[in-house]
PDB file of C-alpha atoms and ligand atoms in Angstrom:
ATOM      1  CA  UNK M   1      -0.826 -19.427  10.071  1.00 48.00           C
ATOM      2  CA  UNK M   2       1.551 -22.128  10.959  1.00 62.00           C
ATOM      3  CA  UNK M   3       4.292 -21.065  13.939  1.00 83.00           C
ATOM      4  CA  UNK M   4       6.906 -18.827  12.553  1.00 93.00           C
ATOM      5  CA  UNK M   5      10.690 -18.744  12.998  1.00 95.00           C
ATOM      6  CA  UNK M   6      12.243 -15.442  13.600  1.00 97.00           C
ATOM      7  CA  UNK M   7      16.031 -15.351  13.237  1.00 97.00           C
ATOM      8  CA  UNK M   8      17.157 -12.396  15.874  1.00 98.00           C
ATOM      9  CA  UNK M   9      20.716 -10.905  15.209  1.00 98.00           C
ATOM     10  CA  UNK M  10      20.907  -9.140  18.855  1.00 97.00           C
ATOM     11  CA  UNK M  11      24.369  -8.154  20.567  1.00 96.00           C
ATOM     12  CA  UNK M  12      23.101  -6.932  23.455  1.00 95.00           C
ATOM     13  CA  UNK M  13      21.783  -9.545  26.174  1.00 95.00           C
ATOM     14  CA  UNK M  14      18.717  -7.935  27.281  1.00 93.00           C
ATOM     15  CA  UNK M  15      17.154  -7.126  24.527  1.00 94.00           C
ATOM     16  CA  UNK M  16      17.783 -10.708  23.533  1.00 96.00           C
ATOM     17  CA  UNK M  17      16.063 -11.770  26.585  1.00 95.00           C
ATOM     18  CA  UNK M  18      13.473  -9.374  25.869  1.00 94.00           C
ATOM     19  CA  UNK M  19      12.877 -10.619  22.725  1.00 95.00           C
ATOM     20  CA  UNK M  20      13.425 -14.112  23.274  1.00 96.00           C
ATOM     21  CA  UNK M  21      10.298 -13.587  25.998  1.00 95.00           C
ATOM     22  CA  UNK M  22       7.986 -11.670  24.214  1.00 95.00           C
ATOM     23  CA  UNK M  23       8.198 -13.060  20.597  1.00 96.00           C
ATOM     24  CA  UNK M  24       7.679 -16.410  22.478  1.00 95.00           C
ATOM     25  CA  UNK M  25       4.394 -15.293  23.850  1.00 94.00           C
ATOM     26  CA  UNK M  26       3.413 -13.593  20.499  1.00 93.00           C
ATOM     27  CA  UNK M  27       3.472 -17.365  18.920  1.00 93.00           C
ATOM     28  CA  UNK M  28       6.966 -17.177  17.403  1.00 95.00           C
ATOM     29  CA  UNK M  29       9.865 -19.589  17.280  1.00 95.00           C
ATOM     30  CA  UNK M  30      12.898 -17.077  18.223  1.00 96.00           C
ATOM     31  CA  UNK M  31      16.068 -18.123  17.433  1.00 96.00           C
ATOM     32  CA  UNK M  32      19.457 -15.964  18.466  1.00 97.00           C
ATOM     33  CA  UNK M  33      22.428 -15.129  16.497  1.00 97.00           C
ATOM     34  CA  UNK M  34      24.886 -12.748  18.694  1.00 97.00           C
ATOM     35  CA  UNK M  35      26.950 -11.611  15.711  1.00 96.00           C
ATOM     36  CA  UNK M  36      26.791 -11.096  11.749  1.00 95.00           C
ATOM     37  CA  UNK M  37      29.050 -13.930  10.910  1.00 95.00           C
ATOM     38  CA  UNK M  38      26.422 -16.380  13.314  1.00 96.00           C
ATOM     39  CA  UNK M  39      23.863 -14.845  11.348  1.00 96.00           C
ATOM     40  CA  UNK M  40      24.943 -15.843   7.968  1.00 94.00           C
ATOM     41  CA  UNK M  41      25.505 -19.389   9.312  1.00 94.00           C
ATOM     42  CA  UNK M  42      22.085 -19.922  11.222  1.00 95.00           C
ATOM     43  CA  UNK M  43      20.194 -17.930   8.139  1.00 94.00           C
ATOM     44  CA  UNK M  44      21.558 -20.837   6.244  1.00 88.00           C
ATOM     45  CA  UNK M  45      20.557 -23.630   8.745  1.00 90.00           C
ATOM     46  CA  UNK M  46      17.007 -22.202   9.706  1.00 91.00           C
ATOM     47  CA  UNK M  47      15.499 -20.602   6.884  1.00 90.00           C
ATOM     48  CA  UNK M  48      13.475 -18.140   8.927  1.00 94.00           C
ATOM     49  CA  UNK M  49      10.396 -16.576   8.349  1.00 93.00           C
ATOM     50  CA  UNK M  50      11.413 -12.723   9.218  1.00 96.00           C
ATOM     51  CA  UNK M  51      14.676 -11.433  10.537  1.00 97.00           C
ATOM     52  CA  UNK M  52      15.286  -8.677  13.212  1.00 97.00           C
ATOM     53  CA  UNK M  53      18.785  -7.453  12.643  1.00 96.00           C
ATOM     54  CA  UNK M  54      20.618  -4.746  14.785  1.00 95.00           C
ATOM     55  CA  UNK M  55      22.898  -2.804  12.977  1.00 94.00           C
ATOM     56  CA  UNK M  56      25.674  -2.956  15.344  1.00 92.00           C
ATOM     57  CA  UNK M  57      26.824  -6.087  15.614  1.00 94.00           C
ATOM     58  CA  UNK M  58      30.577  -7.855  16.303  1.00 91.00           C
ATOM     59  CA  UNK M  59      32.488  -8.964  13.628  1.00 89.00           C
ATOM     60  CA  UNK M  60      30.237  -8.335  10.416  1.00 92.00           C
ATOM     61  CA  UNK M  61      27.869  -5.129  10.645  1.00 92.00           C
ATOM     62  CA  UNK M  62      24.014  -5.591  10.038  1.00 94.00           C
ATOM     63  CA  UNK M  63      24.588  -3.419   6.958  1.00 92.00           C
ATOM     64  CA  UNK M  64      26.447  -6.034   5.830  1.00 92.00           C
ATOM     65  CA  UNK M  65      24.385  -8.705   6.894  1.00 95.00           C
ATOM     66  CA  UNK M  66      21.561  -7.075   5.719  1.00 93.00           C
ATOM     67  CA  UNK M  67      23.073  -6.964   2.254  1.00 89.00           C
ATOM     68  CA  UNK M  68      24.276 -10.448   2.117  1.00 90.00           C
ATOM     69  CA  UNK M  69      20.706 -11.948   3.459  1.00 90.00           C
ATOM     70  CA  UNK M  70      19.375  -9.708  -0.065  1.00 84.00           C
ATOM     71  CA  UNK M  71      21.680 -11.608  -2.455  1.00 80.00           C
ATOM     72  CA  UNK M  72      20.252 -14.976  -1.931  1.00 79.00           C
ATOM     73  CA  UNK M  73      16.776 -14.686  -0.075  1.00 82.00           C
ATOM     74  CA  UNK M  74      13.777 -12.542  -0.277  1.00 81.00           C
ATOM     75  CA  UNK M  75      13.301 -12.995   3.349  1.00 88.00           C
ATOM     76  CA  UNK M  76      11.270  -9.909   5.669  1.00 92.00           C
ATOM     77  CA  UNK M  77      14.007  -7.704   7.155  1.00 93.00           C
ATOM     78  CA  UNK M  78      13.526  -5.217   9.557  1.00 94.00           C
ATOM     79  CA  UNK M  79      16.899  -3.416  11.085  1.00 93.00           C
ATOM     80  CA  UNK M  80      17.229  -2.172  14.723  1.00 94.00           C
ATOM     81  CA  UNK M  81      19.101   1.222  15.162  1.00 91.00           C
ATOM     82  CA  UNK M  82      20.344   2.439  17.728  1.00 88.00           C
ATOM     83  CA  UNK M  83      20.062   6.163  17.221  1.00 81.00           C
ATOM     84  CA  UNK M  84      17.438   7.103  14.380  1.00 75.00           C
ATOM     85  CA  UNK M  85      20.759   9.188  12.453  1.00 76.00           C
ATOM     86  CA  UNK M  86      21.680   5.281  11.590  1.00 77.00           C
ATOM     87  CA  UNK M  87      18.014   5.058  10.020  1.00 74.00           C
ATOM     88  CA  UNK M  88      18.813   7.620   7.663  1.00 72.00           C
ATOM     89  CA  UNK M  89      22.125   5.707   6.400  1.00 73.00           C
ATOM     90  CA  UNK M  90      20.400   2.589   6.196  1.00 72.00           C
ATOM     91  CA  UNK M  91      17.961   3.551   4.214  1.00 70.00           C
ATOM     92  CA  UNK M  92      20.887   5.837   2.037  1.00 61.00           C
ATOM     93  CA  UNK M  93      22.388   2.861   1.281  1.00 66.00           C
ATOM     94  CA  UNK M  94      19.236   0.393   0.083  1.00 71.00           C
ATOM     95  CA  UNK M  95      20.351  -2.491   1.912  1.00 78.00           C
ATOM     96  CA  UNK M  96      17.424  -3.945   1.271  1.00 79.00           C
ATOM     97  CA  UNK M  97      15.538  -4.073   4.539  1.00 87.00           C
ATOM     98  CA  UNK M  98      11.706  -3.807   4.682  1.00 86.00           C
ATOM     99  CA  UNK M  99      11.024  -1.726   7.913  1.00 87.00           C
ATOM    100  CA  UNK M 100      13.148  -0.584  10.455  1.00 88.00           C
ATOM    101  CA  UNK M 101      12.959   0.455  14.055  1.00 90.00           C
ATOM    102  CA  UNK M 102      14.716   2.396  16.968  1.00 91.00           C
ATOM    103  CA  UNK M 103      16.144   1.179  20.142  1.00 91.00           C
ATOM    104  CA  UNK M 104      14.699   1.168  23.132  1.00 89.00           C
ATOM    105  CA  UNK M 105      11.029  -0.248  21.283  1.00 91.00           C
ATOM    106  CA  UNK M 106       8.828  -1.716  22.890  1.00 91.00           C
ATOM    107  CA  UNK M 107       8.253  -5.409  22.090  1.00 92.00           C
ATOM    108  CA  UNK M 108       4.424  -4.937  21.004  1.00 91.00           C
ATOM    109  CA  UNK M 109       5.464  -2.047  18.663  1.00 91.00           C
ATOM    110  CA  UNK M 110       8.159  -4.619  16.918  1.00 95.00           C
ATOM    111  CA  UNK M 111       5.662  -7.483  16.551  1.00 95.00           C
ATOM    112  CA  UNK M 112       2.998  -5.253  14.506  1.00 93.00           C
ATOM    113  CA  UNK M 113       5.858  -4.285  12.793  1.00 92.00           C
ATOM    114  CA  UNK M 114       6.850  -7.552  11.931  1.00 95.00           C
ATOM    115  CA  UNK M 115       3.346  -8.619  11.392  1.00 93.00           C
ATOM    116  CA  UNK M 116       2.796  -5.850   9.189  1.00 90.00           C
ATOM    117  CA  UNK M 117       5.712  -6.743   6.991  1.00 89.00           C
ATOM    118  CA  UNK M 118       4.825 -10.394   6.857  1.00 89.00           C
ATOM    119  CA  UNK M 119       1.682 -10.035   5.191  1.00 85.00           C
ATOM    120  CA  UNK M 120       3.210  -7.622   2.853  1.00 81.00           C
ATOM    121  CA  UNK M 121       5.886  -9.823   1.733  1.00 77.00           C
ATOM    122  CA  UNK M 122       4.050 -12.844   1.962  1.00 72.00           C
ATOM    123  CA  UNK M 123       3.403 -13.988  -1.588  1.00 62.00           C
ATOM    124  CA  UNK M 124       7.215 -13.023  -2.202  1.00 64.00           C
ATOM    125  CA  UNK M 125       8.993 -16.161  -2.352  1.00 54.00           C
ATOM    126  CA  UNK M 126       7.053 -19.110  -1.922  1.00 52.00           C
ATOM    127  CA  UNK M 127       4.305 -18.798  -4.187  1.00 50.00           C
ATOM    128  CA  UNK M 128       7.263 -19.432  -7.043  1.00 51.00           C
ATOM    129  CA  UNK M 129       6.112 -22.115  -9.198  1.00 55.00           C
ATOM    130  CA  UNK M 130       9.282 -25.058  -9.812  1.00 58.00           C
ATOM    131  CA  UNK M 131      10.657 -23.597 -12.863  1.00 72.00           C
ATOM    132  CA  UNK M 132      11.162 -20.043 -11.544  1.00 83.00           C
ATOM    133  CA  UNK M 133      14.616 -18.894 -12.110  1.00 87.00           C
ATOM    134  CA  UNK M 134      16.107 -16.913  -9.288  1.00 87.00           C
ATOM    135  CA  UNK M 135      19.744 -15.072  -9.133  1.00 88.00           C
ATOM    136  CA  UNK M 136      20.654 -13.064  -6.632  1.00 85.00           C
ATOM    137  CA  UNK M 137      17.215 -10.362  -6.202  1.00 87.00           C
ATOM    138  CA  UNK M 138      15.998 -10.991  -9.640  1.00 92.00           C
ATOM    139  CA  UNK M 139      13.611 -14.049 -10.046  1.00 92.00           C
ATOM    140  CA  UNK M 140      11.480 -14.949 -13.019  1.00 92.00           C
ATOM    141  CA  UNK M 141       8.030 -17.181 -13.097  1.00 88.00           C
ATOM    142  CA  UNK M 142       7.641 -18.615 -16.444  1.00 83.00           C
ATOM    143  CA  UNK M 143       4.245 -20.191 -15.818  1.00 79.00           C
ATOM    144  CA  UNK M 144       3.277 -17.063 -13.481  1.00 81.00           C
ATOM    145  CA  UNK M 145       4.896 -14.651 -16.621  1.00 84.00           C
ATOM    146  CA  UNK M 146       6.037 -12.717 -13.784  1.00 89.00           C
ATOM    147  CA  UNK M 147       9.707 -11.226 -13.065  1.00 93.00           C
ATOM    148  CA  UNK M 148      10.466  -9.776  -9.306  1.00 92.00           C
ATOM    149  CA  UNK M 149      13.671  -7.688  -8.930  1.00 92.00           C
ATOM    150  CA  UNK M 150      14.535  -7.063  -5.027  1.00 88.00           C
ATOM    151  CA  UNK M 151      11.420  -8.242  -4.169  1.00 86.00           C
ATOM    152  CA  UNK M 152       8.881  -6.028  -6.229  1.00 89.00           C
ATOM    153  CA  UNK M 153       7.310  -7.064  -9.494  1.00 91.00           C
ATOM    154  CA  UNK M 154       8.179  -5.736 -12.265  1.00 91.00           C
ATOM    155  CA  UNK M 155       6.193  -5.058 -15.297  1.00 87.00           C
ATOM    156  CA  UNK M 156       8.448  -6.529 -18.312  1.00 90.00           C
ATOM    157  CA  UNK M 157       7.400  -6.066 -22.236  1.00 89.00           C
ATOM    158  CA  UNK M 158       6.914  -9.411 -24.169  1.00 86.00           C
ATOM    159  CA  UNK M 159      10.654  -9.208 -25.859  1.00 89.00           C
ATOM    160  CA  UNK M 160      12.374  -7.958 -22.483  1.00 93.00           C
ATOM    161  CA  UNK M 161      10.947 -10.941 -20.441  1.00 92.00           C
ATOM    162  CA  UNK M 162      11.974 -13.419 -23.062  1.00 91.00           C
ATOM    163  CA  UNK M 163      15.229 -12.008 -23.250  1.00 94.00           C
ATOM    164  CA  UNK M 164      15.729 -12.116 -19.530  1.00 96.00           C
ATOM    165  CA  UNK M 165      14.083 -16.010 -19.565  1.00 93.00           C
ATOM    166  CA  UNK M 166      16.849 -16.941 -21.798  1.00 91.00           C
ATOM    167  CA  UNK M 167      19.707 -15.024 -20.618  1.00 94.00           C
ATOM    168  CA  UNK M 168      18.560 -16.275 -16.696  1.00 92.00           C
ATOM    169  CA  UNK M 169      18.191 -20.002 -18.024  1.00 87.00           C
ATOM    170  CA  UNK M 170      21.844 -19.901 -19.347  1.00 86.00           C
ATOM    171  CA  UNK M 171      22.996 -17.735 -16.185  1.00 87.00           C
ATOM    172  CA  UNK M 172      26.768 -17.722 -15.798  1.00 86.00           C
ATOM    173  CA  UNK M 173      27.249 -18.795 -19.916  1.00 86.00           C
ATOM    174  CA  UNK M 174      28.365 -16.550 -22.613  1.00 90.00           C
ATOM    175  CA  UNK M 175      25.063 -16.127 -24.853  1.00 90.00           C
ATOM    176  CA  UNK M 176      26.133 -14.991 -28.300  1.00 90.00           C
ATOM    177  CA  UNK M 177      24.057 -12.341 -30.018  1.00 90.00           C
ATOM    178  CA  UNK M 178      23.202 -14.721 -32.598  1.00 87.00           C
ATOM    179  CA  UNK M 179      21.968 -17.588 -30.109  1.00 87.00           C
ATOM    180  CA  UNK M 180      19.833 -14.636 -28.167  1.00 91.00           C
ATOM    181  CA  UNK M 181      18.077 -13.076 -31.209  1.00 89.00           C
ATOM    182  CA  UNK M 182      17.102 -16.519 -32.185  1.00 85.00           C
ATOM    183  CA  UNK M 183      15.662 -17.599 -29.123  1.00 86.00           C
ATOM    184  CA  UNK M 184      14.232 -14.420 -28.474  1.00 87.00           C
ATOM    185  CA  UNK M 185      12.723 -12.914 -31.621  1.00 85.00           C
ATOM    186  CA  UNK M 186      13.645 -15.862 -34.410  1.00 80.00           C
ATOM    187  CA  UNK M 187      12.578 -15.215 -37.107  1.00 73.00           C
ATOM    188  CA  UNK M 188      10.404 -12.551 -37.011  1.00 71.00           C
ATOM    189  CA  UNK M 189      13.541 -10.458 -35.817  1.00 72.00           C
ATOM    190  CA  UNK M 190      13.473  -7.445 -38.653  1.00 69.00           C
ATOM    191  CA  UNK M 191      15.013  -4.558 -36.829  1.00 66.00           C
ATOM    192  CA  UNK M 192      18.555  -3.551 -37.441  1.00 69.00           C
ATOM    193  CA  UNK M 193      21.672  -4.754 -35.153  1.00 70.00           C
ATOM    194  CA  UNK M 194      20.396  -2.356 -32.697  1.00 83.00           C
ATOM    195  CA  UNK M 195      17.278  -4.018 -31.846  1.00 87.00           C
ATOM    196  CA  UNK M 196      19.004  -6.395 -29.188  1.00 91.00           C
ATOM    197  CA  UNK M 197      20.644  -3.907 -27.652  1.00 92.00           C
ATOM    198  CA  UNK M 198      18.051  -1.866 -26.856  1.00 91.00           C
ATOM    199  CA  UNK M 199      16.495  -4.300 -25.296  1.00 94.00           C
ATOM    200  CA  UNK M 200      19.260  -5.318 -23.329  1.00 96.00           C
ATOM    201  CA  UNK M 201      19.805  -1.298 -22.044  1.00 95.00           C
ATOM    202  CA  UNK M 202      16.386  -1.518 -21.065  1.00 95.00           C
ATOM    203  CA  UNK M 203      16.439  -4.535 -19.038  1.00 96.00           C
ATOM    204  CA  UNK M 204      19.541  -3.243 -17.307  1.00 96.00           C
ATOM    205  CA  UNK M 205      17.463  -0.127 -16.078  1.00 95.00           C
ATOM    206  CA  UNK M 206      15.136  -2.434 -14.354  1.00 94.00           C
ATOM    207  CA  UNK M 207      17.544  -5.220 -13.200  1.00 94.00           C
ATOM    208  CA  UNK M 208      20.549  -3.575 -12.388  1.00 94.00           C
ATOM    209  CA  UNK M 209      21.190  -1.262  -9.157  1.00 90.00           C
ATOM    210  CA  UNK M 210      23.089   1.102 -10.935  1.00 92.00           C
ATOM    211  CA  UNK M 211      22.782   0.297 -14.487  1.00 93.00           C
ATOM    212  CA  UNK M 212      25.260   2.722 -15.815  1.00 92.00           C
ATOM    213  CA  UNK M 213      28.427  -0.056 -14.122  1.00 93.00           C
ATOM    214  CA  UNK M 214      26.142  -3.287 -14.916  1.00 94.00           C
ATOM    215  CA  UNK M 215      27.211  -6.116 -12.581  1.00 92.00           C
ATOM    216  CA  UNK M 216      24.067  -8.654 -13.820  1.00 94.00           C
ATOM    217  CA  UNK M 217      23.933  -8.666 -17.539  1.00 96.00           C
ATOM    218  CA  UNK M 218      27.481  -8.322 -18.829  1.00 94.00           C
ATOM    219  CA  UNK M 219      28.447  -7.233 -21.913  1.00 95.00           C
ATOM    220  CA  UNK M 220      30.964  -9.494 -23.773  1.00 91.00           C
ATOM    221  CA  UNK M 221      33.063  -7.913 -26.135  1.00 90.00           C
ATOM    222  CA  UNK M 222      32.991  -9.173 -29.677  1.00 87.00           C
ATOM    223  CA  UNK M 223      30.675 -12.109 -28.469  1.00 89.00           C
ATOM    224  CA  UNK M 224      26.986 -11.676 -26.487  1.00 92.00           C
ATOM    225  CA  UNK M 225      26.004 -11.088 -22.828  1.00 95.00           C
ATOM    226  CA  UNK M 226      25.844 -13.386 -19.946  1.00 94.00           C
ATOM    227  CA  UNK M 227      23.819 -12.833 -17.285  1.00 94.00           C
ATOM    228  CA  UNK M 228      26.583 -13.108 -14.018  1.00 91.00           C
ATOM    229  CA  UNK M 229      25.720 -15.516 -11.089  1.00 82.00           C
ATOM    230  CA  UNK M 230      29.206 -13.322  -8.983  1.00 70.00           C
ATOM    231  CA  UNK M 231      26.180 -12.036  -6.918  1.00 58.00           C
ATOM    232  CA  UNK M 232      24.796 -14.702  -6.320  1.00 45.00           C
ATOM    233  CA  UNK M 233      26.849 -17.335  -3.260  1.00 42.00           C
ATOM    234  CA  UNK M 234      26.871 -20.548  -4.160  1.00 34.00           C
TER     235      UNK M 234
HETATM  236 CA1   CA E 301      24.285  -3.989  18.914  1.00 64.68          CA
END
């Protein structure tokens, strides 16, 4: 395995210099970000391989870090608490992080950590073929015919990942009913004026976080349903 960059959103000088000296000798390129807005910024810029993000940080929390690293990037997350009571909100509010751990650790117990994580995520993001269509934490593979939403595959019927291929393809555009039966079923669509719609409720219940206030697949009045790229920064 090639040398790995870990981005580490640390506050607190010595466990920066901590991990700054032990990731080192573990074989990993460490970079430092000292608060959430840095973070965003050197995310950007570096592209790392895992991220180790406290939760309290200046200026922008890891929370919110945490959340904003999720809209655009399927990147390995693990938080650092302080107390484990800030575990338990963390993982209350599905920020998206894959593991977490609890200040003070010890160095070797974060790297298996981090090691653990990496080869669970590893096929994740950049196995994608070119034409995979990603926006925000839902990507499809055409030539894979395989849809991930935050990271985990999902298992879509025939109609339901055609539907989402089309409506992800024309992502931010108003796609009538008309234009998304015929690209989706053609012909050979026979079922009533329900038939898209059901299909669309059950591709929200997989796609969106809360699909009872969707915030992915809008509904248009009087028109279609567009697939909304708000989520996703551009
Ligand atoms: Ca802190």
């Amino acid at each position: 395995m090639a040398e790995a960059t870990v981005l580490v959103v640390e506050d607190e000088e010595a466990f920066v210099e901590a991990l700054e000296i032990g990731l080192a000798r573990e074989g990993f390129r460490v970079q430092v970000a000292r608060d959430g807005v840095l973070a965003l910024e050197l995310f950007d810029a570096l592209r790392p391989d895992i991220v180790i993000l406290d939760v309290m940080l200046p200026k922008i929390t890891g929370i919110d870090v945490c959340r904003e690293l999720r809209k655009k990037s399927a990147v390995p997350i693990i938080m650092v608490t302080a107390k484990s009571s800030e575990i338990d909100t963390v993982v209350g509010l599905e920020v998206g992080a894959d593991d977490y751990v609890t200040k003070p650790y010890r160095v070797r117990e974060l790297v298996a950590r981090m090691r653990a994580v990496m080869r669970r995520t590893e096929h994740r993001e950049d196995d994608l073929t070119q034409d995979a269509l990603v926006e925000g934490d839902v990507t499809l593979d055409p030539e894979k015919h395989e849809v991930r939403i935050r990271g985990e595959v999902a298992a879509l019927p025939l109609k339901e990942f055609e539907l989402l291929h089309v409506l992800l393809a024309n992502a931010g555009r108003v796609m009538t009913r008309d234009q998304l039966i015929d690209r989706v079923w053609g012909s050979d669509y026979v079922g009533d004026t329900k038939t898209l719609d059901v299909h669309i409720k059950r591709l929200r219940a997989k796609v969106e976080p809360d699909p009872s206030t969707p915030e992915r697949i809008i509904t248009i009045r009087g028109l279609g349903y567009k697939f909304d790229t708000a989520l996703t920064p551009t």
